[in-house]
């Protein structure tokens, strides 16, 4: 079954949005949005990163308790995953909200028919005419006298 | 602020102005692409943006503001991001001041996100947009600088509180007991 036919989360899977509503509709506070941006700029979209809460608070100009509260809200929204203590990763679906071209392409790929190998793809590769000729050519070996 | 002016290629030996270089060869990046550049400009999280300002950036971006100038009215923005019209107006004004949003002309209500930081579209169009808009760097304003200073002072205070002070000498051991 393709991913397009699965149900994700609470609603049916929408290949147009790829399960990520527009960020501005989530009513994020300034601290929550800043922390999301901080995590994104540190590469947390692609891999879990070890994030120091005090460093986040310093960079975003908030208090440490605000950072904890914000991370908790982002976690409750499933925007941020917290696999280990001190390690954070942004939900990969968020990537598509800031990369609409790729979202469109992935959405189209999910809706497009699958590529099916035909009989020729199963058969051994045909040797080209040039290759066949090269094999038949016998080169003279120089006489070393 | 240093801005690019008219530049020319000059032969240092003869002082002759050389002709413009040959036209750019098309490459794969001429197709549409998305740019989220983290350049040497101030990062957005350090600018003390309010929730409405963040939401305005995201809303303008989702309405195509990263690839072209789009018409933005305070009313439409306010309705989309669930704030009052005054808040939306203030947010737009601050984003323009920070150079995150660029106005195509001072009196128009068309805005484009700074192509140095955000871009969606073809590479050729980005080059043209950069030529036309001559995008300035995103620069922190007074509010952002004050917030950064406050955060730095707070961190310093905290660090000072954490470091242990000189050991307190117990008066009982030196005087041979309590004075009571």
Tab-separated table of C-alpha atoms in Angstrom:
chain	number	residue	atom	x	y	z
A	1	UNK	CA	0.000	0.000	0.000
A	2	UNK	CA	1.408	3.383	-0.886
A	3	UNK	CA	1.836	6.127	1.686
A	4	UNK	CA	-0.834	8.176	-0.086
A	5	UNK	CA	-3.547	5.692	0.899
A	6	UNK	CA	-2.598	5.609	4.585
A	7	UNK	CA	-4.309	7.729	7.198
A	8	UNK	CA	-1.836	9.892	9.131
A	9	UNK	CA	-2.606	11.499	12.465
A	10	UNK	CA	-6.177	12.669	12.873
A	11	UNK	CA	-7.178	13.293	9.269
A	12	UNK	CA	-6.639	11.581	5.927
A	13	UNK	CA	-3.221	11.979	4.372
A	14	UNK	CA	-3.117	14.981	2.081
A	15	UNK	CA	-0.322	14.758	-0.494
A	16	UNK	CA	-0.617	18.508	-1.101
A	17	UNK	CA	0.267	19.490	2.473
A	18	UNK	CA	2.165	16.311	3.442
A	19	UNK	CA	0.701	16.463	6.924
A	20	UNK	CA	2.085	19.910	7.710
A	21	UNK	CA	-0.319	22.822	8.135
A	22	UNK	CA	0.990	26.354	7.536
A	23	UNK	CA	3.163	27.412	10.490
A	24	UNK	CA	1.268	30.675	10.985
A	25	UNK	CA	-1.963	28.765	11.692
A	26	UNK	CA	-0.478	27.060	14.780
A	27	UNK	CA	-0.610	30.219	16.915
A	28	UNK	CA	2.980	29.805	18.098
A	29	UNK	CA	4.322	32.352	20.560
A	30	UNK	CA	7.395	34.391	19.705
A	31	UNK	CA	9.595	32.182	21.904
A	32	UNK	CA	8.212	28.973	20.405
A	33	UNK	CA	8.767	30.207	16.848
A	34	UNK	CA	12.261	31.519	17.678
A	35	UNK	CA	13.240	28.179	19.199
A	36	UNK	CA	11.905	26.350	16.145
A	37	UNK	CA	14.042	28.639	13.977
A	38	UNK	CA	17.059	28.076	16.233
A	39	UNK	CA	16.692	24.295	15.968
A	40	UNK	CA	16.266	24.560	12.187
A	41	UNK	CA	19.392	26.680	11.822
A	42	UNK	CA	21.356	24.095	13.842
A	43	UNK	CA	20.359	21.303	11.442
A	44	UNK	CA	17.711	19.631	13.616
A	45	UNK	CA	15.487	19.061	10.570
A	46	UNK	CA	17.838	16.365	9.305
A	47	UNK	CA	19.307	14.792	12.459
A	48	UNK	CA	18.672	14.883	16.192
A	49	UNK	CA	20.939	17.498	17.743
A	50	UNK	CA	22.208	17.925	21.277
A	51	UNK	CA	20.705	21.252	22.315
A	52	UNK	CA	21.839	23.152	25.382
A	53	UNK	CA	18.788	24.862	26.865
A	54	UNK	CA	20.870	27.690	28.321
A	55	UNK	CA	22.460	28.330	24.941
A	56	UNK	CA	19.017	28.486	23.309
A	57	UNK	CA	17.823	30.897	25.999
A	58	UNK	CA	20.871	33.108	25.448
A	59	UNK	CA	20.580	33.123	21.633
A	60	UNK	CA	16.829	33.689	21.566
A	61	UNK	CA	16.856	36.229	24.402
A	62	UNK	CA	14.429	34.313	26.618
A	63	UNK	CA	14.625	32.689	30.024
A	64	UNK	CA	15.468	29.003	30.524
A	65	UNK	CA	12.000	28.238	31.887
A	66	UNK	CA	10.440	29.774	28.745
A	67	UNK	CA	12.650	27.498	26.627
A	68	UNK	CA	11.457	24.423	28.543
A	69	UNK	CA	7.805	25.514	28.221
A	70	UNK	CA	8.229	26.253	24.514
A	71	UNK	CA	9.897	22.915	23.818
A	72	UNK	CA	7.058	21.183	25.682
A	73	UNK	CA	4.448	22.948	23.498
A	74	UNK	CA	6.391	22.133	20.318
A	75	UNK	CA	6.550	18.510	21.481
A	76	UNK	CA	2.816	18.432	22.177
A	77	UNK	CA	2.219	19.710	18.619
A	78	UNK	CA	4.514	16.908	17.339
A	79	UNK	CA	6.642	19.585	15.718
A	80	UNK	CA	9.670	18.560	17.751
A	81	UNK	CA	10.720	15.063	18.765
A	82	UNK	CA	12.708	14.511	21.955
A	83	UNK	CA	14.211	11.014	21.554
A	84	UNK	CA	16.855	11.267	24.315
A	85	UNK	CA	17.470	13.708	27.154
A	86	UNK	CA	19.059	16.843	25.702
A	87	UNK	CA	18.491	15.729	22.118
A	88	UNK	CA	15.905	17.318	19.832
A	89	UNK	CA	14.774	16.755	16.298
A	90	UNK	CA	12.227	18.657	14.222
A	91	UNK	CA	9.450	16.605	12.640
A	92	UNK	CA	10.601	15.968	9.039
A	93	UNK	CA	7.165	17.111	7.845
A	94	UNK	CA	8.150	20.654	8.881
A	95	UNK	CA	10.817	20.582	6.169
A	96	UNK	CA	8.053	20.637	3.564
A	97	UNK	CA	6.460	23.771	4.972
A	98	UNK	CA	9.594	25.752	4.128
A	99	UNK	CA	10.369	23.927	0.868
A	100	UNK	CA	7.191	24.092	-1.238
A	101	UNK	CA	8.945	22.961	-4.443
A	102	UNK	CA	10.033	19.708	-2.862
A	103	UNK	CA	6.623	19.282	-1.210
A	104	UNK	CA	4.946	19.633	-4.605
A	105	UNK	CA	7.342	17.113	-6.145
A	106	UNK	CA	6.888	14.580	-3.330
A	107	UNK	CA	3.101	15.063	-3.454
A	108	UNK	CA	3.108	14.412	-7.185
A	109	UNK	CA	5.402	11.398	-6.737
A	110	UNK	CA	2.995	9.853	-4.242
A	111	UNK	CA	0.081	10.304	-6.640
A	112	UNK	CA	1.996	9.216	-9.761
A	113	UNK	CA	1.882	5.573	-10.966
A	114	UNK	CA	4.687	3.313	-9.820
A	115	UNK	CA	7.474	2.495	-12.261
A	116	UNK	CA	7.138	-1.165	-13.256
A	117	UNK	CA	10.070	-3.076	-14.827
A	118	UNK	CA	9.083	-4.770	-18.108
A	119	UNK	CA	10.394	-8.002	-19.718
A	120	UNK	CA	13.383	-6.264	-21.261
A	121	UNK	CA	14.452	-4.899	-17.881
A	122	UNK	CA	14.507	-8.492	-16.571
A	123	UNK	CA	16.565	-9.810	-19.557
A	124	UNK	CA	20.379	-9.611	-19.617
A	125	UNK	CA	21.783	-6.361	-20.912
A	126	UNK	CA	22.277	-6.297	-24.673
A	127	UNK	CA	25.884	-5.763	-25.723
A	128	UNK	CA	26.223	-2.723	-27.980
A	129	UNK	CA	27.572	-3.061	-31.551
A	130	UNK	CA	30.797	-1.235	-30.684
A	131	UNK	CA	31.497	-3.512	-27.732
A	132	UNK	CA	30.763	-6.615	-29.809
A	133	UNK	CA	33.152	-5.435	-32.564
A	134	UNK	CA	35.887	-4.593	-30.077
A	135	UNK	CA	35.821	-8.131	-28.729
A	136	UNK	CA	36.286	-9.616	-32.213
A	137	UNK	CA	39.281	-7.405	-33.107
A	138	UNK	CA	42.607	-9.168	-32.753
A	139	UNK	CA	45.510	-6.840	-32.296
A	140	UNK	CA	48.907	-7.881	-33.587
A	141	UNK	CA	51.580	-8.372	-30.942
A	142	UNK	CA	54.887	-6.721	-31.730
A	143	UNK	CA	57.728	-9.112	-32.402
A	144	UNK	CA	60.485	-8.496	-29.873
A	145	UNK	CA	63.672	-9.787	-31.472
B	1	UNK	CA	25.813	51.124	4.725
B	2	UNK	CA	27.981	49.946	1.819
B	3	UNK	CA	25.890	49.198	-1.248
B	4	UNK	CA	27.007	47.895	-4.609
B	5	UNK	CA	27.448	50.581	-7.235
B	6	UNK	CA	28.368	50.341	-10.900
B	7	UNK	CA	31.396	48.114	-11.158
B	8	UNK	CA	33.661	47.430	-14.130
B	9	UNK	CA	36.521	45.113	-14.947
B	10	UNK	CA	39.694	47.201	-15.398
B	11	UNK	CA	43.097	46.082	-16.725
B	12	UNK	CA	45.487	47.253	-14.002
B	13	UNK	CA	48.405	47.442	-16.470
B	14	UNK	CA	46.888	49.633	-19.159
B	15	UNK	CA	43.940	51.083	-17.229
B	16	UNK	CA	41.577	50.036	-20.014
B	17	UNK	CA	38.035	49.064	-19.094
B	18	UNK	CA	37.514	45.490	-20.259
B	19	UNK	CA	34.274	44.406	-21.910
B	20	UNK	CA	31.611	42.779	-19.799
B	21	UNK	CA	32.182	39.070	-19.245
B	22	UNK	CA	30.413	36.583	-21.488
B	23	UNK	CA	26.819	35.714	-20.619
B	24	UNK	CA	26.305	33.139	-17.900
B	25	UNK	CA	26.074	29.497	-18.961
B	26	UNK	CA	22.756	27.947	-17.989
B	27	UNK	CA	23.040	25.357	-15.239
B	28	UNK	CA	20.826	23.016	-13.264
B	29	UNK	CA	19.996	25.641	-10.640
B	30	UNK	CA	18.093	27.569	-13.298
B	31	UNK	CA	15.123	25.414	-12.364
B	32	UNK	CA	12.949	26.344	-9.415
B	33	UNK	CA	14.506	25.943	-6.016
B	34	UNK	CA	14.012	27.038	-2.448
B	35	UNK	CA	16.611	28.985	-0.563
B	36	UNK	CA	16.754	29.193	3.209
B	37	UNK	CA	20.053	30.975	3.522
B	38	UNK	CA	21.763	31.294	6.860
B	39	UNK	CA	24.236	33.940	5.817
B	40	UNK	CA	26.328	36.281	7.926
B	41	UNK	CA	23.216	38.418	8.473
B	42	UNK	CA	21.749	38.477	11.967
B	43	UNK	CA	19.808	35.223	12.548
B	44	UNK	CA	16.056	35.728	12.812
B	45	UNK	CA	15.828	34.178	16.291
B	46	UNK	CA	18.125	36.877	17.684
B	47	UNK	CA	15.951	39.781	16.500
B	48	UNK	CA	13.385	39.615	19.321
B	49	UNK	CA	10.544	39.198	16.837
B	50	UNK	CA	7.051	39.059	18.274
B	51	UNK	CA	4.651	36.208	17.551
B	52	UNK	CA	2.732	38.404	15.085
B	53	UNK	CA	5.946	39.286	13.249
B	54	UNK	CA	6.910	35.614	12.909
B	55	UNK	CA	3.403	34.763	11.719
B	56	UNK	CA	3.537	37.618	9.181
B	57	UNK	CA	6.803	36.270	7.733
B	58	UNK	CA	5.310	32.776	7.440
B	59	UNK	CA	2.086	34.113	5.945
B	60	UNK	CA	3.825	36.322	3.346
B	61	UNK	CA	6.049	33.377	2.463
B	62	UNK	CA	3.139	30.988	1.984
B	63	UNK	CA	1.502	33.606	-0.266
B	64	UNK	CA	4.422	33.645	-2.691
B	65	UNK	CA	6.345	36.553	-1.143
B	66	UNK	CA	9.627	34.647	-1.338
B	67	UNK	CA	9.712	34.657	-5.137
B	68	UNK	CA	7.984	37.893	-6.143
B	69	UNK	CA	6.549	41.070	-4.733
B	70	UNK	CA	3.029	40.417	-3.441
B	71	UNK	CA	0.295	42.799	-2.406
B	72	UNK	CA	-0.135	42.682	1.361
B	73	UNK	CA	-2.808	44.610	3.184
B	74	UNK	CA	-2.799	44.864	6.959
B	75	UNK	CA	-6.439	43.712	7.000
B	76	UNK	CA	-5.781	40.496	5.068
B	77	UNK	CA	-2.690	39.697	7.152
B	78	UNK	CA	-4.564	40.400	10.394
B	79	UNK	CA	-7.394	38.077	9.386
B	80	UNK	CA	-5.021	35.257	8.422
B	81	UNK	CA	-2.844	35.372	11.514
B	82	UNK	CA	-5.667	36.227	13.971
B	83	UNK	CA	-4.415	39.557	15.284
B	84	UNK	CA	-5.788	43.084	15.165
B	85	UNK	CA	-5.144	45.258	12.134
B	86	UNK	CA	-2.969	47.614	14.196
B	87	UNK	CA	-0.759	44.705	15.303
B	88	UNK	CA	-0.423	43.528	11.697
B	89	UNK	CA	0.499	47.065	10.587
B	90	UNK	CA	3.114	47.365	13.353
B	91	UNK	CA	4.509	43.940	12.481
B	92	UNK	CA	4.815	44.841	8.778
B	93	UNK	CA	6.502	48.136	9.647
B	94	UNK	CA	9.067	46.470	11.934
B	95	UNK	CA	9.835	43.745	9.374
B	96	UNK	CA	10.482	46.447	6.769
B	97	UNK	CA	12.720	48.289	9.205
B	98	UNK	CA	14.714	45.102	9.856
B	99	UNK	CA	15.052	44.562	6.049
B	100	UNK	CA	13.328	41.172	6.281
B	101	UNK	CA	10.511	42.484	4.098
B	102	UNK	CA	11.371	44.819	1.234
B	103	UNK	CA	8.915	47.335	-0.159
B	104	UNK	CA	9.023	47.726	-3.925
B	105	UNK	CA	8.371	51.444	-3.515
B	106	UNK	CA	7.883	53.534	-0.388
B	107	UNK	CA	4.185	54.230	-0.992
B	108	UNK	CA	3.082	50.861	-2.385
B	109	UNK	CA	1.639	48.031	-0.353
B	110	UNK	CA	3.588	45.338	-2.214
B	111	UNK	CA	6.208	43.481	-0.252
B	112	UNK	CA	8.835	40.876	-0.997
B	113	UNK	CA	10.864	38.823	1.458
B	114	UNK	CA	14.565	39.667	1.319
B	115	UNK	CA	15.972	37.471	-1.477
B	116	UNK	CA	19.264	37.163	0.414
B	117	UNK	CA	17.473	35.156	3.084
B	118	UNK	CA	14.393	33.640	1.415
B	119	UNK	CA	13.940	32.571	-2.155
B	120	UNK	CA	11.536	30.347	-4.056
B	121	UNK	CA	11.879	30.259	-7.820
B	122	UNK	CA	14.525	30.009	-10.503
B	123	UNK	CA	18.140	31.033	-10.081
B	124	UNK	CA	17.959	33.493	-12.987
B	125	UNK	CA	14.955	35.226	-11.399
B	126	UNK	CA	16.827	35.455	-8.101
B	127	UNK	CA	19.786	37.111	-9.809
B	128	UNK	CA	17.394	39.610	-11.428
B	129	UNK	CA	15.559	40.226	-8.133
B	130	UNK	CA	18.865	40.866	-6.372
B	131	UNK	CA	19.874	43.314	-9.109
B	132	UNK	CA	16.546	45.128	-8.994
B	133	UNK	CA	16.061	45.277	-5.230
B	134	UNK	CA	19.748	45.474	-4.222
B	135	UNK	CA	18.753	43.736	-0.969
B	136	UNK	CA	20.356	45.187	2.136
B	137	UNK	CA	21.508	42.910	4.956
B	138	UNK	CA	19.086	42.021	7.741
B	139	UNK	CA	20.177	44.325	10.519
B	140	UNK	CA	19.047	44.265	14.161
B	141	UNK	CA	17.170	47.354	15.364
B	142	UNK	CA	17.197	48.934	18.832
B	143	UNK	CA	14.646	46.473	20.223
B	144	UNK	CA	16.741	43.503	19.056
B	145	UNK	CA	19.988	44.985	20.385
B	146	UNK	CA	18.383	45.786	23.756
B	147	UNK	CA	16.982	42.242	24.017
B	148	UNK	CA	20.401	40.760	23.201
B	149	UNK	CA	22.086	42.990	25.785
B	150	UNK	CA	19.504	42.019	28.409
B	151	UNK	CA	20.003	38.312	27.668
B	152	UNK	CA	23.791	38.690	27.884
B	153	UNK	CA	23.529	40.546	31.217
B	154	UNK	CA	21.207	37.866	32.571
B	155	UNK	CA	23.585	35.109	31.505
B	156	UNK	CA	26.504	36.930	33.146
B	157	UNK	CA	24.512	37.354	36.350
B	158	UNK	CA	23.681	33.682	36.369
B	159	UNK	CA	27.291	32.690	35.756
B	160	UNK	CA	28.426	34.941	38.609
B	161	UNK	CA	25.851	33.396	40.941
B	162	UNK	CA	27.037	29.900	40.023
B	163	UNK	CA	30.737	30.486	40.731
B	164	UNK	CA	31.490	29.818	44.421
B	165	UNK	CA	32.670	32.824	46.427
B	166	UNK	CA	35.587	32.836	48.887
B	167	UNK	CA	35.183	30.372	51.748
B	168	UNK	CA	33.515	31.951	54.744
B	169	UNK	CA	35.582	31.775	57.911
B	170	UNK	CA	33.596	30.376	60.814
B	171	UNK	CA	33.700	32.930	63.645
B	172	UNK	CA	33.127	30.235	66.308
B	173	UNK	CA	36.412	28.505	65.515
B	174	UNK	CA	38.431	31.703	65.566
B	175	UNK	CA	36.915	33.297	68.644
B	176	UNK	CA	36.536	30.078	70.497
B	177	UNK	CA	32.736	30.005	70.580
B	178	UNK	CA	29.627	32.031	69.973
B	179	UNK	CA	29.273	35.457	71.473
B	180	UNK	CA	25.911	34.604	72.993
